[in-house]
mmCIF file of C-alpha atoms in Angstrom:
data_model
loop_
_atom_site.group_PDB
_atom_site.id
_atom_site.type_symbol
_atom_site.label_atom_id
_atom_site.label_comp_id
_atom_site.label_asym_id
_atom_site.label_seq_id
_atom_site.Cartn_x
_atom_site.Cartn_y
_atom_site.Cartn_z
ATOM 1 C CA MET A 1 155.885 74.720 123.461
ATOM 2 C CA THR A 2 154.268 71.389 122.784
ATOM 3 C CA ASP A 3 151.794 71.945 125.650
ATOM 4 C CA ILE A 4 150.969 75.400 124.290
ATOM 5 C CA ALA A 5 150.397 73.995 120.795
ATOM 6 C CA THR A 6 148.263 71.214 122.224
ATOM 7 C CA GLY A 7 146.232 73.781 124.156
ATOM 8 C CA TRP A 8 145.655 75.870 121.068
ATOM 9 C CA ARG A 9 144.602 72.799 119.130
ATOM 10 C CA ARG A 10 142.127 71.852 121.860
ATOM 11 C CA LEU A 11 140.776 75.430 121.992
ATOM 12 C CA ALA A 12 140.464 75.517 118.210
ATOM 13 C CA ALA A 13 138.616 72.203 118.241
ATOM 14 C CA ARG A 14 136.211 73.460 120.919
ATOM 15 C CA MET A 15 135.633 76.690 118.939
ATOM 16 C CA ALA A 16 135.037 74.729 115.739
ATOM 17 C CA ALA A 17 132.592 72.489 117.544
ATOM 18 C CA GLY A 18 130.874 75.554 118.955
ATOM 19 C CA VAL A 19 130.621 77.200 115.557
ATOM 20 C CA ALA A 20 129.295 73.982 114.059
ATOM 21 C CA GLY A 21 126.734 73.827 116.822
ATOM 22 C CA LEU A 22 125.680 77.389 116.136
ATOM 23 C CA VAL A 23 125.335 76.618 112.429
ATOM 24 C CA VAL A 24 123.194 73.583 113.163
ATOM 25 C CA ALA A 25 121.119 75.562 115.650
ATOM 26 C CA ALA A 26 120.688 78.404 113.176
ATOM 27 C CA GLY A 27 119.656 75.928 110.519
ATOM 28 C CA MET A 28 117.135 74.363 112.858
ATOM 29 C CA ALA A 29 115.819 77.798 113.811
ATOM 30 C CA GLY A 30 115.483 78.665 110.121
ATOM 31 C CA GLN A 31 113.567 75.467 109.543
ATOM 32 C CA ALA A 32 111.317 76.203 112.505
ATOM 33 C CA ALA A 33 110.597 79.690 111.146
ATOM 34 C CA ALA A 34 109.946 78.472 107.618
ATOM 35 C CA ALA A 35 106.314 78.548 106.485
ATOM 36 C CA GLU A 36 104.435 75.276 106.496
ATOM 37 C CA VAL A 37 102.092 76.415 103.722
ATOM 38 C CA THR A 38 102.699 78.692 100.743
ATOM 39 C CA LEU A 39 99.664 80.222 99.030
ATOM 40 C CA ARG A 40 100.133 81.612 95.510
ATOM 41 C CA LEU A 41 97.685 84.450 94.925
ATOM 42 C CA HIS A 42 97.247 85.192 91.213
ATOM 43 C CA HIS A 43 95.399 88.133 89.671
ATOM 44 C CA PHE A 44 95.155 90.199 86.507
ATOM 45 C CA PHE A 45 95.716 93.789 87.678
ATOM 46 C CA PRO A 46 99.132 95.518 87.746
ATOM 47 C CA PRO A 47 101.085 95.792 91.011
ATOM 48 C CA THR A 48 100.431 99.544 91.003
ATOM 49 C CA SER A 49 96.665 99.003 91.359
ATOM 50 C CA ALA A 50 94.958 99.904 94.629
ATOM 51 C CA VAL A 51 93.582 96.422 95.217
ATOM 52 C CA HIS A 52 97.047 94.902 94.875
ATOM 53 C CA SER A 53 98.970 97.450 96.945
ATOM 54 C CA LYS A 54 96.364 98.309 99.562
ATOM 55 C CA TYR A 55 94.073 95.302 99.913
ATOM 56 C CA PHE A 56 96.026 92.175 98.960
ATOM 57 C CA ALA A 57 99.224 93.409 100.616
ATOM 58 C CA ASP A 58 97.237 93.925 103.822
ATOM 59 C CA TRP A 59 95.472 90.544 103.487
ATOM 60 C CA LYS A 60 98.854 88.840 103.060
ATOM 61 C CA GLN A 61 100.215 90.537 106.187
ATOM 62 C CA ARG A 62 97.168 89.594 108.259
ATOM 63 C CA VAL A 63 97.185 85.950 107.207
ATOM 64 C CA GLU A 64 100.922 85.553 107.744
ATOM 65 C CA SER A 65 100.823 87.297 111.116
ATOM 66 C CA GLN A 66 97.765 85.475 112.436
ATOM 67 C CA SER A 67 99.248 82.136 111.387
ATOM 68 C CA GLY A 68 102.440 82.866 113.294
ATOM 69 C CA GLY A 69 104.387 82.685 110.052
ATOM 70 C CA ARG A 70 103.153 79.200 109.246
ATOM 71 C CA ILE A 71 101.379 80.517 106.123
ATOM 72 C CA GLU A 72 103.271 82.467 103.482
ATOM 73 C CA VAL A 73 101.301 84.330 100.804
ATOM 74 C CA LYS A 74 103.073 85.049 97.521
ATOM 75 C CA ILE A 75 101.220 87.499 95.267
ATOM 76 C CA TYR A 76 101.566 87.284 91.487
ATOM 77 C CA PRO A 77 99.939 90.295 89.753
ATOM 78 C CA ALA A 78 99.438 90.926 86.032
ATOM 79 C CA MET A 79 98.955 87.222 85.172
ATOM 80 C CA GLN A 80 102.560 86.387 86.101
ATOM 81 C CA LEU A 81 101.708 82.702 86.523
ATOM 82 C CA GLY A 82 100.420 82.544 82.959
ATOM 83 C CA GLY A 83 97.051 82.192 81.320
ATOM 84 C CA THR A 84 94.464 84.881 80.659
ATOM 85 C CA PRO A 85 92.042 86.664 83.004
ATOM 86 C CA PRO A 86 89.105 84.450 81.927
ATOM 87 C CA SER A 87 91.124 81.378 82.969
ATOM 88 C CA LEU A 88 91.647 82.525 86.556
ATOM 89 C CA PHE A 89 88.599 80.831 88.076
ATOM 90 C CA ASP A 90 89.649 77.481 86.640
ATOM 91 C CA GLN A 91 93.208 78.059 87.838
ATOM 92 C CA ALA A 92 91.842 78.161 91.386
ATOM 93 C CA ARG A 93 89.462 75.270 90.817
ATOM 94 C CA THR A 94 92.177 72.985 89.448
ATOM 95 C CA GLY A 95 94.937 74.139 91.797
ATOM 96 C CA GLN A 96 97.138 75.816 89.187
ATOM 97 C CA ALA A 97 96.915 78.782 91.569
ATOM 98 C CA ASP A 98 95.957 78.602 95.231
ATOM 99 C CA ILE A 99 93.998 81.874 95.336
ATOM 100 C CA ILE A 100 92.748 84.040 92.484
ATOM 101 C CA TRP A 101 91.025 87.377 91.943
ATOM 102 C CA THR A 102 88.913 87.663 88.807
ATOM 103 C CA VAL A 103 85.830 89.114 87.166
ATOM 104 C CA VAL A 104 82.967 86.619 87.258
ATOM 105 C CA GLY A 105 81.587 87.890 83.955
ATOM 106 C CA TYR A 106 84.748 86.970 82.050
ATOM 107 C CA THR A 107 83.092 83.573 81.517
ATOM 108 C CA PRO A 108 79.540 84.419 80.285
ATOM 109 C CA ASP A 109 76.762 81.942 81.094
ATOM 110 C CA ARG A 110 78.869 80.154 83.693
ATOM 111 C CA PHE A 111 77.534 82.293 86.551
ATOM 112 C CA PRO A 112 74.254 83.598 85.105
ATOM 113 C CA GLU A 113 72.721 84.784 88.390
ATOM 114 C CA ALA A 114 75.746 87.019 89.031
ATOM 115 C CA GLU A 115 74.884 89.084 85.946
ATOM 116 C CA VAL A 116 72.163 90.846 87.911
ATOM 117 C CA PHE A 117 74.890 93.074 89.376
ATOM 118 C CA ASP A 118 75.928 94.073 85.836
ATOM 119 C CA LEU A 119 72.538 95.662 85.157
ATOM 120 C CA PRO A 120 72.594 99.381 84.345
ATOM 121 C CA PHE A 121 71.890 101.780 87.204
ATOM 122 C CA LEU A 122 71.680 99.081 89.901
ATOM 123 C CA PRO A 123 74.853 99.790 91.956
ATOM 124 C CA ARG A 124 75.821 102.428 94.480
ATOM 125 C CA SER A 125 79.356 102.704 95.888
ATOM 126 C CA ALA A 126 81.647 99.670 95.805
ATOM 127 C CA GLU A 127 81.550 99.403 99.602
ATOM 128 C CA ILE A 128 77.753 99.233 99.608
ATOM 129 C CA THR A 129 77.322 97.074 96.529
ATOM 130 C CA SER A 130 80.117 94.656 97.456
ATOM 131 C CA GLN A 131 78.298 93.655 100.622
ATOM 132 C CA ALA A 132 75.105 93.137 98.658
ATOM 133 C CA ALA A 133 76.991 91.076 96.066
ATOM 134 C CA HIS A 134 78.631 88.853 98.682
ATOM 135 C CA GLU A 135 75.364 88.094 100.471
ATOM 136 C CA PHE A 136 73.682 87.417 97.127
ATOM 137 C CA ALA A 137 76.517 85.165 95.920
ATOM 138 C CA MET A 138 76.564 83.048 99.061
ATOM 139 C CA LYS A 139 72.847 82.437 98.650
ATOM 140 C CA HIS A 140 72.579 81.872 94.898
ATOM 141 C CA LEU A 141 76.003 80.921 93.527
ATOM 142 C CA THR A 142 77.530 78.347 95.892
ATOM 143 C CA SER A 143 76.846 75.480 93.489
ATOM 144 C CA ARG A 144 78.426 77.500 90.654
ATOM 145 C CA PHE A 145 81.523 78.004 92.802
ATOM 146 C CA GLU A 146 82.087 74.278 93.351
ATOM 147 C CA GLY A 147 85.792 73.522 93.671
ATOM 148 C CA VAL A 148 86.718 76.799 95.356
ATOM 149 C CA LYS A 149 86.309 78.399 98.742
ATOM 150 C CA VAL A 150 85.014 81.957 98.437
ATOM 151 C CA ILE A 151 87.164 84.522 100.220
ATOM 152 C CA ALA A 152 84.973 87.380 99.015
ATOM 153 C CA ALA A 153 82.528 88.165 96.243
ATOM 154 C CA HIS A 154 82.449 91.906 95.642
ATOM 155 C CA THR A 155 82.021 94.633 93.031
ATOM 156 C CA HIS A 156 84.237 97.444 91.833
ATOM 157 C CA SER A 157 83.541 101.150 92.249
ATOM 158 C CA PRO A 158 80.994 102.924 90.017
ATOM 159 C CA GLY A 159 81.692 102.519 86.319
ATOM 160 C CA LEU A 160 81.676 105.419 83.865
ATOM 161 C CA ILE A 161 81.952 105.987 80.140
ATOM 162 C CA HIS A 162 85.317 107.462 79.114
ATOM 163 C CA THR A 163 86.087 108.642 75.577
ATOM 164 C CA ARG A 164 89.159 109.981 73.871
ATOM 165 C CA ASP A 165 87.582 113.270 72.832
ATOM 166 C CA ARG A 166 83.821 113.056 72.256
ATOM 167 C CA GLU A 167 81.532 114.584 74.886
ATOM 168 C CA VAL A 168 78.602 112.297 75.560
ATOM 169 C CA ARG A 169 75.486 113.902 77.062
ATOM 170 C CA THR A 170 72.676 112.169 75.196
ATOM 171 C CA PRO A 171 72.059 108.691 73.785
ATOM 172 C CA GLU A 172 72.532 110.174 70.319
ATOM 173 C CA ASP A 173 76.104 111.172 71.226
ATOM 174 C CA MET A 174 76.956 107.487 71.630
ATOM 175 C CA LYS A 175 76.255 106.599 67.999
ATOM 176 C CA GLY A 176 79.257 105.244 66.111
ATOM 177 C CA LEU A 177 81.589 105.032 69.096
ATOM 178 C CA LYS A 178 83.647 101.877 69.592
ATOM 179 C CA LEU A 179 83.879 101.231 73.314
ATOM 180 C CA ARG A 180 85.594 98.516 75.316
ATOM 181 C CA GLY A 181 82.726 96.834 77.109
ATOM 182 C CA PRO A 182 83.156 95.184 80.506
ATOM 183 C CA SER A 183 80.348 92.619 80.439
ATOM 184 C CA ARG A 184 77.626 91.162 78.274
ATOM 185 C CA LEU A 185 74.875 93.316 79.809
ATOM 186 C CA ILE A 186 76.748 96.586 79.549
ATOM 187 C CA ASN A 187 77.720 95.597 76.017
ATOM 188 C CA SER A 188 73.985 95.217 75.315
ATOM 189 C CA PHE A 189 73.422 98.675 76.825
ATOM 190 C CA ILE A 190 76.210 100.177 74.685
ATOM 191 C CA GLU A 191 74.802 98.547 71.569
ATOM 192 C CA ALA A 192 71.249 99.730 72.335
ATOM 193 C CA LEU A 193 72.634 103.281 72.403
ATOM 194 C CA GLY A 194 74.034 102.939 68.887
ATOM 195 C CA ALA A 195 77.671 102.387 69.853
ATOM 196 C CA GLU A 196 79.747 99.305 69.081
ATOM 197 C CA PRO A 197 80.901 97.286 72.105
ATOM 198 C CA VAL A 198 84.321 95.681 71.805
ATOM 199 C CA GLY A 199 84.884 92.884 74.288
ATOM 200 C CA MET A 200 88.321 92.440 75.832
ATOM 201 C CA PRO A 201 89.875 91.880 79.259
ATOM 202 C CA VAL A 202 90.628 95.175 80.935
ATOM 203 C CA PRO A 203 94.460 94.873 80.763
ATOM 204 C CA GLN A 204 94.225 95.125 76.948
ATOM 205 C CA THR A 205 92.449 98.511 77.059
ATOM 206 C CA ALA A 206 95.516 100.761 76.900
ATOM 207 C CA GLU A 207 96.904 99.100 73.786
ATOM 208 C CA ALA A 208 93.503 99.135 72.077
ATOM 209 C CA LEU A 209 93.106 102.855 72.786
ATOM 210 C CA SER A 210 96.630 103.747 71.675
ATOM 211 C CA ARG A 211 96.189 101.840 68.403
ATOM 212 C CA GLY A 212 92.801 103.444 67.723
ATOM 213 C CA VAL A 213 90.965 100.124 67.868
ATOM 214 C CA ILE A 214 88.473 101.692 70.298
ATOM 215 C CA ASP A 215 87.276 105.254 70.935
ATOM 216 C CA GLY A 216 86.815 104.813 74.651
ATOM 217 C CA THR A 217 86.095 102.439 77.478
ATOM 218 C CA VAL A 218 83.627 101.751 80.249
ATOM 219 C CA LEU A 219 85.547 101.595 83.505
ATOM 220 C CA PRO A 220 85.596 102.864 87.109
ATOM 221 C CA MET A 221 87.770 105.884 87.865
ATOM 222 C CA GLU A 222 90.357 103.878 89.796
ATOM 223 C CA GLY A 223 90.863 101.720 86.709
ATOM 224 C CA LEU A 224 92.140 104.758 84.798
ATOM 225 C CA ASP A 225 94.980 105.125 87.281
ATOM 226 C CA ALA A 226 95.732 101.413 87.570
ATOM 227 C CA LEU A 227 95.977 101.062 83.781
ATOM 228 C CA ARG A 228 97.566 104.483 83.105
ATOM 229 C CA LEU A 229 94.739 105.598 80.808
ATOM 230 C CA GLN A 230 94.413 109.300 81.649
ATOM 231 C CA GLU A 231 96.623 110.243 78.713
ATOM 232 C CA LEU A 232 94.452 108.181 76.371
ATOM 233 C CA VAL A 233 90.901 109.161 77.376
ATOM 234 C CA HIS A 234 89.983 112.785 78.104
ATOM 235 C CA ARG A 235 86.198 112.907 78.592
ATOM 236 C CA HIS A 236 84.568 111.196 81.558
ATOM 237 C CA MET A 237 80.778 110.961 81.772
ATOM 238 C CA VAL A 238 79.096 110.938 85.206
ATOM 239 C CA PHE A 239 75.360 110.277 85.578
ATOM 240 C CA ALA A 240 73.100 112.113 87.998
ATOM 241 C CA GLY A 241 71.600 110.357 91.021
ATOM 242 C CA GLU A 242 72.795 107.852 93.616
ATOM 243 C CA ASN A 243 72.984 104.846 91.301
ATOM 244 C CA ALA A 244 75.972 104.382 89.016
ATOM 245 C CA LEU A 245 75.917 103.236 85.409
ATOM 246 C CA TYR A 246 77.288 99.803 86.180
ATOM 247 C CA THR A 247 79.537 97.546 88.173
ATOM 248 C CA THR A 248 80.285 93.846 87.943
ATOM 249 C CA MET A 249 80.746 90.985 90.366
ATOM 250 C CA MET A 250 84.316 89.999 91.143
ATOM 251 C CA LEU A 251 85.640 87.056 93.113
ATOM 252 C CA VAL A 252 88.519 86.221 95.418
ATOM 253 C CA ALA A 253 88.554 82.449 95.741
ATOM 254 C CA MET A 254 90.829 79.690 97.061
ATOM 255 C CA ASN A 255 91.338 76.179 95.769
ATOM 256 C CA GLN A 256 89.003 74.038 97.889
ATOM 257 C CA ALA A 257 91.412 71.101 98.159
ATOM 258 C CA LYS A 258 94.202 73.419 99.347
ATOM 259 C CA TYR A 259 91.907 74.811 102.022
ATOM 260 C CA ASP A 260 90.660 71.343 103.017
ATOM 261 C CA GLY A 261 94.254 70.168 103.471
ATOM 262 C CA LEU A 262 95.044 72.816 106.078
ATOM 263 C CA PRO A 263 95.066 71.938 109.772
ATOM 264 C CA ALA A 264 92.091 73.283 111.714
ATOM 265 C CA ASP A 265 93.926 76.263 113.219
ATOM 266 C CA LEU A 266 95.164 77.433 109.814
ATOM 267 C CA LYS A 267 91.701 76.963 108.316
ATOM 268 C CA LYS A 268 90.500 79.341 111.011
ATOM 269 C CA VAL A 269 93.055 81.925 109.896
ATOM 270 C CA ILE A 270 91.641 81.788 106.367
ATOM 271 C CA ASP A 271 88.054 81.824 107.692
ATOM 272 C CA ASP A 272 88.823 84.868 109.838
ATOM 273 C CA ASN A 273 89.997 86.697 106.720
ATOM 274 C CA ALA A 274 87.101 85.717 104.463
ATOM 275 C CA GLY A 275 83.471 86.758 104.224
ATOM 276 C CA ILE A 276 81.384 89.876 103.906
ATOM 277 C CA ALA A 277 83.826 92.023 105.910
ATOM 278 C CA GLU A 278 86.468 91.309 103.267
ATOM 279 C CA ALA A 279 84.018 92.196 100.488
ATOM 280 C CA ARG A 280 83.345 95.496 102.212
ATOM 281 C CA ALA A 281 87.078 96.136 102.676
ATOM 282 C CA ILE A 282 87.862 95.565 98.982
ATOM 283 C CA GLY A 283 84.968 97.809 97.997
ATOM 284 C CA ARG A 284 86.178 100.550 100.327
ATOM 285 C CA VAL A 285 89.696 100.375 98.854
ATOM 286 C CA MET A 286 88.296 100.710 95.338
ATOM 287 C CA ASP A 287 86.045 103.630 96.306
ATOM 288 C CA GLN A 288 88.942 105.428 97.980
ATOM 289 C CA ALA A 289 91.111 104.890 94.906
ATOM 290 C CA ASP A 290 88.602 106.852 92.804
ATOM 291 C CA ALA A 291 89.129 110.118 94.716
ATOM 292 C CA PRO A 292 92.697 110.972 93.632
ATOM 293 C CA VAL A 293 91.834 110.178 90.009
ATOM 294 C CA VAL A 294 88.878 112.558 90.128
ATOM 295 C CA ALA A 295 91.087 115.226 91.723
ATOM 296 C CA SER A 296 93.695 114.749 89.010
ATOM 297 C CA ILE A 297 91.094 115.077 86.241
ATOM 298 C CA GLU A 298 89.668 118.244 87.811
ATOM 299 C CA LYS A 299 93.151 119.813 87.783
ATOM 300 C CA SER A 300 93.912 118.675 84.246
ATOM 301 C CA THR A 301 93.857 121.041 81.288
ATOM 302 C CA THR A 302 93.120 118.207 78.845
ATOM 303 C CA ASN A 303 90.674 116.014 80.769
ATOM 304 C CA ARG A 304 87.128 116.947 81.690
ATOM 305 C CA ILE A 305 84.305 115.400 83.718
ATOM 306 C CA ILE A 306 80.941 115.603 81.929
ATOM 307 C CA ALA A 307 78.234 115.716 84.603
ATOM 308 C CA LEU A 308 74.856 114.818 83.125
ATOM 309 C CA THR A 309 71.688 116.476 84.355
ATOM 310 C CA PRO A 310 68.838 114.379 85.842
ATOM 311 C CA ALA A 311 66.868 114.833 82.614
ATOM 312 C CA GLU A 312 69.774 113.655 80.473
ATOM 313 C CA THR A 313 70.377 110.736 82.847
ATOM 314 C CA ASP A 314 66.739 109.660 82.626
ATOM 315 C CA ARG A 315 67.083 109.103 78.893
ATOM 316 C CA PHE A 316 69.942 106.658 79.508
ATOM 317 C CA ARG A 317 68.047 105.026 82.371
ATOM 318 C CA ALA A 318 65.155 104.315 79.999
ATOM 319 C CA VAL A 319 67.515 102.355 77.751
ATOM 320 C CA GLY A 320 68.881 100.583 80.821
ATOM 321 C CA ALA A 321 65.364 99.539 81.795
ATOM 322 C CA GLU A 322 64.971 97.799 78.435
ATOM 323 C CA VAL A 323 68.242 95.926 78.976
ATOM 324 C CA GLU A 324 67.001 94.878 82.419
ATOM 325 C CA LYS A 325 63.718 93.622 80.987
ATOM 326 C CA ALA A 326 65.466 91.627 78.266
ATOM 327 C CA TRP A 327 67.810 90.028 80.829
ATOM 328 C CA ALA A 328 64.890 89.019 83.063
ATOM 329 C CA GLU A 329 63.175 87.382 80.103
ATOM 330 C CA ARG A 330 66.333 85.541 79.099
ATOM 331 C CA MET A 331 66.804 84.218 82.633
ATOM 332 C CA THR A 332 63.176 83.123 82.810
ATOM 333 C CA ALA A 333 63.645 81.184 79.568
ATOM 334 C CA ARG A 334 66.526 79.353 81.271
ATOM 335 C CA GLY A 335 64.365 78.426 84.244
ATOM 336 C CA ILE A 336 65.846 81.138 86.486
ATOM 337 C CA ASP A 337 63.530 83.668 88.098
ATOM 338 C CA GLY A 338 65.133 86.795 86.664
ATOM 339 C CA PRO A 339 62.599 89.335 87.999
ATOM 340 C CA ALA A 340 62.979 87.927 91.538
ATOM 341 C CA LEU A 341 66.777 88.143 91.347
ATOM 342 C CA ILE A 342 66.557 91.765 90.198
ATOM 343 C CA GLU A 343 64.276 92.715 93.079
ATOM 344 C CA GLU A 344 66.483 90.875 95.570
ATOM 345 C CA ALA A 345 69.681 92.516 94.309
ATOM 346 C CA LYS A 346 68.103 95.970 94.458
ATOM 347 C CA ALA A 347 66.782 95.283 97.966
ATOM 348 C CA LEU A 348 70.244 94.166 99.141
ATOM 349 C CA VAL A 349 71.861 97.301 97.721
ATOM 350 C CA ALA A 350 69.228 99.409 99.533
ATOM 351 C CA LYS A 351 69.793 97.408 102.732
ATOM 352 C CA TYR A 352 73.528 98.094 102.851
ATOM 353 C CA ALA A 353 73.074 101.682 101.691
ATOM 354 C CA ALA A 354 70.939 102.256 104.794
ATOM 355 C CA GLN A 355 73.640 100.936 107.135
ATOM 356 C CA PRO A 356 76.278 103.261 108.609
#
């Protein structure tokens, strides 16, 4: 009996040692699989937005896969890390966040050359205009982007005027409206038409509409879905022609010091997922997100698309031309060749529009 007991004790000891070994091995395997680098990606749109769910989710998967799991990307939408949308660029610059997505125009005068893409009737689709914006930014804005590594400069899909109930077909129809304006230049355009621009970051639009602070907003179609605005605005004005009313330059950027601290092979992973191809991809996602919103509006009994004729559009374009002229003069006064930037931006949009 004693021999049997001794045998069981020896077997139990061997089993315990084996289990302990497995635990240690599992722990070591877990450590080996753990990411070496965690990147916190912070942005201002809700998690339901197309850019979050279709672009950033894909970018995260690509970076993690191509790094062999050595990089982990954690995405924080809707300003979950704190601050306000205008603070996002500085969050990346100072390292409060590792990567951010923001609107360049949220900090007026900081990136003056970028405003050229805010000019009325300059943009085409987001896919086309994003490529133009990225090429332009990498030529003219690198010194303004000091402290960050640019993943992509891009633009959103064509912006429209949306109102709660007023149909807008002529400049006179704009008089007296209070509209959330997206940028300084489009605010100037709104004001020149006799409406009152109300500046605010886009996430505040729904509350402002529901409280009656504003009568409408200037926004791309996909923004209506992302911000759940279709129950708040019911008239959607579309201009004739290939050029949209407006867009604005946006930026995905990484803290430069965080990037510089990566080993060479992980820097290559980031480099392989940055550049004009990423700008095009974001633009395509935003363009594609417009389609279901348009389809939903067309089926709605309360919402209506107001398609302006070429003659009606020309009257708005004439006001836009005055805004463009005033911007060029203001840039020239600052020592920046505004007219040259306008011609270059238009040429870049035409260049990418001509490509398949």
